[in-house]
Short mmCIF file of C-alpha atoms in Angstrom, two decimals:
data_model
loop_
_atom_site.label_atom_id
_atom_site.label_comp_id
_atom_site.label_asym_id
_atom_site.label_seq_id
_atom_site.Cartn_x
_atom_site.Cartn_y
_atom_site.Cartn_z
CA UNK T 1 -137.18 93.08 23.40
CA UNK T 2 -137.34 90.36 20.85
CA UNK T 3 -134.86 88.61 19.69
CA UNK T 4 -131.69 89.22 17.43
CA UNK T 5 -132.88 87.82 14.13
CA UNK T 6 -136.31 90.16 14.75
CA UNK T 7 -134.38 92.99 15.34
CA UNK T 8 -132.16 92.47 12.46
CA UNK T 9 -134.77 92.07 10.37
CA UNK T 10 -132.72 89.20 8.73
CA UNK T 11 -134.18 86.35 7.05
CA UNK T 12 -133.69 82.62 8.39
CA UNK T 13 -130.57 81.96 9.67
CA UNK T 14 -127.56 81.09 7.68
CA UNK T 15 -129.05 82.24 4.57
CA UNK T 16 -128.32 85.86 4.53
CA UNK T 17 -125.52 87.86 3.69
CA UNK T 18 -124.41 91.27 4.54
CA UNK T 19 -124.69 93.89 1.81
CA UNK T 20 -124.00 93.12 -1.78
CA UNK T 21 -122.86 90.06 -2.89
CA UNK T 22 -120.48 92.21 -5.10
CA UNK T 23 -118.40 93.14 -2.31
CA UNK T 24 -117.76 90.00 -0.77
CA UNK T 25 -115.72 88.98 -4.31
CA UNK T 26 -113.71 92.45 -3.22
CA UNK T 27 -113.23 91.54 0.40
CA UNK T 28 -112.07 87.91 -0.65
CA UNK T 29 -110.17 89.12 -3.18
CA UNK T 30 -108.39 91.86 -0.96
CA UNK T 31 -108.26 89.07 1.61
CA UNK T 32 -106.24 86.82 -0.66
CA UNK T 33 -103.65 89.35 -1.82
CA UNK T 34 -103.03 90.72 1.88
CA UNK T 35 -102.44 87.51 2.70
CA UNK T 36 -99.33 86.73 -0.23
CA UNK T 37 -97.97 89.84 0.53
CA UNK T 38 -98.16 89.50 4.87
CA UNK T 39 -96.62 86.24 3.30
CA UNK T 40 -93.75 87.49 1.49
CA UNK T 41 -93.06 89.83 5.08
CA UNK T 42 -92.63 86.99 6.90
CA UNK T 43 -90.85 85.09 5.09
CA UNK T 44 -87.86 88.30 3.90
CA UNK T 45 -88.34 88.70 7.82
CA UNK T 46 -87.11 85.00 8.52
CA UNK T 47 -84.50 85.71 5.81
CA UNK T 48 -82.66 89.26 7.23
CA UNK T 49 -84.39 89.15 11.24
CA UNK T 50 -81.40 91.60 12.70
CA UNK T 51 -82.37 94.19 9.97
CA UNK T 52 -85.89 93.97 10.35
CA UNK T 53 -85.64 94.04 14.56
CA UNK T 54 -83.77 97.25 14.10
CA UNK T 55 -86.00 98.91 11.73
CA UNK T 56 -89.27 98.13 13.62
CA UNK T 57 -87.65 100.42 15.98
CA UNK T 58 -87.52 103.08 13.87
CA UNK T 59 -91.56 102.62 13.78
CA UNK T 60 -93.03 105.61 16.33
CA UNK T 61 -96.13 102.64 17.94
CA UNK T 62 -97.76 105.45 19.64
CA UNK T 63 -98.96 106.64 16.11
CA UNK T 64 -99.73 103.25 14.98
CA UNK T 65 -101.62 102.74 18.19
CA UNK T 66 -103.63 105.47 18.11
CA UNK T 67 -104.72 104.99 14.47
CA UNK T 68 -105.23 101.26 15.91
CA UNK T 69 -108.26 102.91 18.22
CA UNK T 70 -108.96 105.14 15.75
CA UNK T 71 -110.09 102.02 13.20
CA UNK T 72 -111.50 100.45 15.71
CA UNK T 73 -113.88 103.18 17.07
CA UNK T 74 -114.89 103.90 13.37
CA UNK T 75 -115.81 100.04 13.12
CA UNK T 76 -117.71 99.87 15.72
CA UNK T 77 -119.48 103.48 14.73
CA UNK T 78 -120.22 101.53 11.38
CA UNK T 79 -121.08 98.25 13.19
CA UNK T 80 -123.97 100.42 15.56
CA UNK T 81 -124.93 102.75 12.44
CA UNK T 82 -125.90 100.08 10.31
CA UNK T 83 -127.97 98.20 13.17
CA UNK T 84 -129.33 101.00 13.68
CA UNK T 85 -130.52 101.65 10.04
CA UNK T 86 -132.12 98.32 10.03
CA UNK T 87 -134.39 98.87 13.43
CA UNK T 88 -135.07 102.91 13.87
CA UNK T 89 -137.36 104.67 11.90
CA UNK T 90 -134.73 107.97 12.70
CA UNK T 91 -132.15 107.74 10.47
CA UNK T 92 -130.25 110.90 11.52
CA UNK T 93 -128.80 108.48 14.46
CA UNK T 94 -126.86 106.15 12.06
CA UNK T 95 -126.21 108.79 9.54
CA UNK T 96 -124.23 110.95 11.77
CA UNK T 97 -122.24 107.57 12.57
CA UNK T 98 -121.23 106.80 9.34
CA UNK T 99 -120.19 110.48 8.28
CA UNK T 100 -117.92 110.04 11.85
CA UNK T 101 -116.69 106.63 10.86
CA UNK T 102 -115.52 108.44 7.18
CA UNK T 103 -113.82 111.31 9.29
CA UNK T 104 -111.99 108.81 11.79
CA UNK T 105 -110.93 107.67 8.23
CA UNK T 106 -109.54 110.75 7.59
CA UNK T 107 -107.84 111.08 10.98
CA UNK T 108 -106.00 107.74 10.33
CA UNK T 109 -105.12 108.75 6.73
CA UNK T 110 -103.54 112.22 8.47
CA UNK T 111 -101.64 110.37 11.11
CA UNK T 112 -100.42 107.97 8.25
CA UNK T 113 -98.93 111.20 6.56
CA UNK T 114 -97.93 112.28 9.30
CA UNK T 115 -95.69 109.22 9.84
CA UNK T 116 -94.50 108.81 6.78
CA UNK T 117 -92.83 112.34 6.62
CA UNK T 118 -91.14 111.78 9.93
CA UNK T 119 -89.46 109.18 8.13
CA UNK T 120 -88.91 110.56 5.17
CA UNK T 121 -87.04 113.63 7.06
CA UNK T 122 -85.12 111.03 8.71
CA UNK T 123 -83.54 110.19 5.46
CA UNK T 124 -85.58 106.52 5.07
CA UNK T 125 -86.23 105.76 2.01
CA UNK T 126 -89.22 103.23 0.70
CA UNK T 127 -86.62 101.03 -1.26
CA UNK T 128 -83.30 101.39 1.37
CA UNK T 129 -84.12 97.52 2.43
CA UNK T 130 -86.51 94.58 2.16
CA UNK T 131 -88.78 95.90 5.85
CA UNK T 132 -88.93 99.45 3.90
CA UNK T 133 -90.05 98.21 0.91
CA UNK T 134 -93.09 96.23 2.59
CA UNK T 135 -93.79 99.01 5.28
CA UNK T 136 -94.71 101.68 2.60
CA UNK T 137 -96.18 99.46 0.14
CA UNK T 138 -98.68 97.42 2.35
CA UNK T 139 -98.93 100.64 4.72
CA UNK T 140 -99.54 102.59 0.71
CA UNK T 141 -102.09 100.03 -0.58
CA UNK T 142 -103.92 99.73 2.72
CA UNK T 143 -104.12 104.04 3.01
CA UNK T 144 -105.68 103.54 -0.31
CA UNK T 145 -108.21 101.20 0.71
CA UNK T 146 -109.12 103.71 3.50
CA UNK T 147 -109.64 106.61 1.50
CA UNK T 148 -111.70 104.74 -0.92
CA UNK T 149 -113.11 103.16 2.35
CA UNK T 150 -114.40 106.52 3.56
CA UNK T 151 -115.38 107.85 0.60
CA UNK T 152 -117.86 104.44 0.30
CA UNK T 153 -118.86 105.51 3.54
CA UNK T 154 -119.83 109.30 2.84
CA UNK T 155 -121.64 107.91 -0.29
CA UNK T 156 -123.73 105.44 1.54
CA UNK T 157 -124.14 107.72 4.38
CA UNK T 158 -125.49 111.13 2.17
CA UNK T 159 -128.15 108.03 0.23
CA UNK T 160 -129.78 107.05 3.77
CA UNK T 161 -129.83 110.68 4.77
CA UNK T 162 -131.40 111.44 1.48
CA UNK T 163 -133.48 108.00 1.73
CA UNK T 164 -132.25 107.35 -1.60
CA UNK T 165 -129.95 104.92 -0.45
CA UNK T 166 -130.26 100.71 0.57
CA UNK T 167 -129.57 99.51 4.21
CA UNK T 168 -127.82 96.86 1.75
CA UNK T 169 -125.78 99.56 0.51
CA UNK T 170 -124.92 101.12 3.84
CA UNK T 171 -124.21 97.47 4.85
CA UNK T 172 -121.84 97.09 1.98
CA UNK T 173 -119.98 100.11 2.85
CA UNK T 174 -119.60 98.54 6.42
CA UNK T 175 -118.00 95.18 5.42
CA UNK T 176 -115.91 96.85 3.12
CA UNK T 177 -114.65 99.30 6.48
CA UNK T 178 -114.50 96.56 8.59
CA UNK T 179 -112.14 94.97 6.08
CA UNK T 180 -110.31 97.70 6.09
CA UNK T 181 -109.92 97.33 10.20
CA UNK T 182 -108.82 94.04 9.72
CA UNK T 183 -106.08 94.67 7.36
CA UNK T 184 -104.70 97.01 10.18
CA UNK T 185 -104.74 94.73 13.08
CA UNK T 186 -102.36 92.74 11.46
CA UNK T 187 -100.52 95.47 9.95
CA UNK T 188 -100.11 96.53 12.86
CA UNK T 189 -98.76 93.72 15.03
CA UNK T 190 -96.57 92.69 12.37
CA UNK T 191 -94.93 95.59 11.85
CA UNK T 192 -95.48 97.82 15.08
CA UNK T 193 -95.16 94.65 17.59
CA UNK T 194 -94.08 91.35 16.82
CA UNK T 195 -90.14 90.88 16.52
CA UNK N 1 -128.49 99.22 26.96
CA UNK N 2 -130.30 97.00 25.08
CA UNK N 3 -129.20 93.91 23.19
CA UNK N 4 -128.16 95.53 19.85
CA UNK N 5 -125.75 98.30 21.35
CA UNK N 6 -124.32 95.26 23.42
CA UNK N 7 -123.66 93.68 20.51
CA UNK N 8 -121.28 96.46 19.24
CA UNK N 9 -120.03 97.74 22.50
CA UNK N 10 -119.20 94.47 23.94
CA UNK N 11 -116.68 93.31 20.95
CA UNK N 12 -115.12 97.22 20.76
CA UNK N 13 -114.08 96.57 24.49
CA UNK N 14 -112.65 92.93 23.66
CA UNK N 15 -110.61 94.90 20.82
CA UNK N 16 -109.43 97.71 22.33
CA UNK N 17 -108.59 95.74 25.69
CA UNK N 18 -106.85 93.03 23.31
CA UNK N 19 -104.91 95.92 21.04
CA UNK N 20 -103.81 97.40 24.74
CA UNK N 21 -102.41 94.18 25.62
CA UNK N 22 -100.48 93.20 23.10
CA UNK N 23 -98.92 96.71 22.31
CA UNK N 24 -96.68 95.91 25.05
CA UNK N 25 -94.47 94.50 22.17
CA UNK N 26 -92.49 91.68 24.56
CA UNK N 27 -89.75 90.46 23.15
CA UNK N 28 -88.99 86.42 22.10
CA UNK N 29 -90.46 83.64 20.55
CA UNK N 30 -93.33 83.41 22.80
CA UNK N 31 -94.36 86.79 22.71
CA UNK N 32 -94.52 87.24 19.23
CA UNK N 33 -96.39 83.99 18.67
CA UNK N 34 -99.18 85.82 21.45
CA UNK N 35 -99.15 88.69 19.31
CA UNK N 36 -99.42 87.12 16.22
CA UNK N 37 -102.11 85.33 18.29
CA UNK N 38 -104.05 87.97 19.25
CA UNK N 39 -104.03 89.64 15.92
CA UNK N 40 -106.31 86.82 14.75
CA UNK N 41 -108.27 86.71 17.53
CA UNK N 42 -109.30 90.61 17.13
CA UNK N 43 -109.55 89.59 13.50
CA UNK N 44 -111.88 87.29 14.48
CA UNK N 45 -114.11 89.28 16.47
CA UNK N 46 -114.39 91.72 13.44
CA UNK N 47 -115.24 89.18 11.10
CA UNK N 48 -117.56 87.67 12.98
CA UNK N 49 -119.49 90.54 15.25
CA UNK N 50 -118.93 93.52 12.86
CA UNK N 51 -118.87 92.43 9.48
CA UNK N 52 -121.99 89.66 10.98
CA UNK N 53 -120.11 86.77 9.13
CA UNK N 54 -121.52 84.35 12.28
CA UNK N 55 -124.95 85.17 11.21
CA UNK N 56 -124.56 84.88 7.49
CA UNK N 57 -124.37 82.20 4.89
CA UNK N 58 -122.34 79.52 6.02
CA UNK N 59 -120.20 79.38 3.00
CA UNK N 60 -119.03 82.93 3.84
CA UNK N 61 -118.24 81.78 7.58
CA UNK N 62 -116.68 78.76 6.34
CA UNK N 63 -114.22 80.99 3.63
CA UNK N 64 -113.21 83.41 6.28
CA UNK N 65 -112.93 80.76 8.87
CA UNK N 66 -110.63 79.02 5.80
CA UNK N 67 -108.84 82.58 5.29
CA UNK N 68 -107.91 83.04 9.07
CA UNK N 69 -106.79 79.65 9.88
CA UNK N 70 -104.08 79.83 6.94
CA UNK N 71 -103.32 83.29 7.97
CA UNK N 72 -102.48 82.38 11.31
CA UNK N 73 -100.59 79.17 10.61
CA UNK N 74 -98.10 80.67 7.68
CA UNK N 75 -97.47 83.45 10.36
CA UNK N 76 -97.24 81.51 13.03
CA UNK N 77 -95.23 79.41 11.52
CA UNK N 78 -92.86 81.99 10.27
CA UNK N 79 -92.24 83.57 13.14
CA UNK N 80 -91.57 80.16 15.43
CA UNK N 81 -88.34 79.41 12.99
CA UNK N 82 -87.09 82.62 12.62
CA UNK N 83 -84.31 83.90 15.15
CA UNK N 84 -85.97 86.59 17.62
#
């Protein structure tokens, strides 16, 4: 069977790092500015909690849950694909994983829509109060990320079906997805869960 | 199933078992702290077992270690003073 760091095909331990080094500035940088703003909704949430309890009521969770297994089954799709890429000569396998991470994308860009025009024909508005304003624009700038997210992936994914295309490249397209996940588990318990 | 799916399908479980949990959405201090809780703790999995930050250089473990730790604590902290 071998072991993991064989398999991998990784060098020694502790030295290595996943795709690019390019996209590890983005991640860190995306990382920081989530953080400020997640920041800044905690802290207009400690200012105005009544207002922001009511409003997260407003929020239909079954959407944000689904689109919550939806990131997390395209993820893990990535997470396998790009394993796979390193170890199997076959790269249909992975290829058809990454094209079906980029269309669970999709799915949770849809359902996003979806959501937004329930509450826009419930007469909210993206500037009627403080939890508004950070709901569309961290739910806006984190849609954007996943469209640009899947679009990475179909990229990297049409290179290693070509063979034109890096496992380092296919890796960077991962990290940047699984950054995108990560965004969303927070986005979602702090605005689907908590309070 | 060999090692290397295990090593995808075992944290997808921990996720989605961890995102069922907490989508119960209790109400009060306590259970916003968990949730706030387990947010980092999925976002810790992904770091670490998707994105393969255990496995790489240690200054990238040590700046997302650094990234979740004040994550956690400015929103923990938050939500223990605010009013439920």
């Amino acid at each position: 069977m071998g072991d993991m760091t064989n398999e991998r095909a990784l060098p020694r331990r502790r030295a290595w790092i996943p795709g690019e080094e390019g996209i590890w500035a983005v991640v860190f940088g995306d990382l920081i500015v989530f953080a400020i703003m997640f920041g800044s909704f905690a802290w207009h949430r400690a200012a105005s909690p009544a207002v922001f309890a009511a409003d997260r009521l407003l929020l239909d969770r079954t959407i944000a849950l689904t689109n919550t297994l939806v990131l997390l089954t395209s993820s893990a799709l990535v997470a396998w694909a790009v394993q796979t890429r390193r170890r199997d000569p076959d790269r249909r396998k992975g290829v058809r994983a990454v094209f079906a991470a980029a269309g669970l994308g999709l799915v949770f860009a849809a359902l996003k829509i979806f959501e937004w025009s329930g509450k826009f024909a419930q007469g909210i508005t993206a500037d009627q109060d403080d939890f508004f304003v950070h709901y569309f624009m961290l739910g806006g700038i984190h849609l954007l990320h996943v469209l640009v997210g899947s679009g990475f992936l179909v990229i990297a994914g049409i290179g290693a079906h070509k063979g034109t295309g890096s496992v380092r490249t296919l890796e960077s397209a991962g990290v940047f997805w699984h950054l995108v996940d990560l965004l969303w588990v927070f986005l979602f318990a702090l605005f689907y869960l908590a309070g | 199933m060999n090692r290397i799916n295990l090593a995808v399908a075992v944290p997808f479980v921990i996720l989605v078992a961890a995102t069922l949990v907490s989508a119960e959405g209790l109400a009060g201090h306590a259970a916003e702290m968990a949730i706030v809780a387990v947010a980092s703790f999925k976002a810790a999995v992904i770091g670490s077992e998707f994105m393969e930050i255990r496995h790489a250089h240690r200054g990238l473990a040590a700046g997302f270690g650094l990234w979740l730790v004040a994550v956690t604590s400015m929103l923990g902290w938050f939500y223990s003073v605010s009013q439920p």
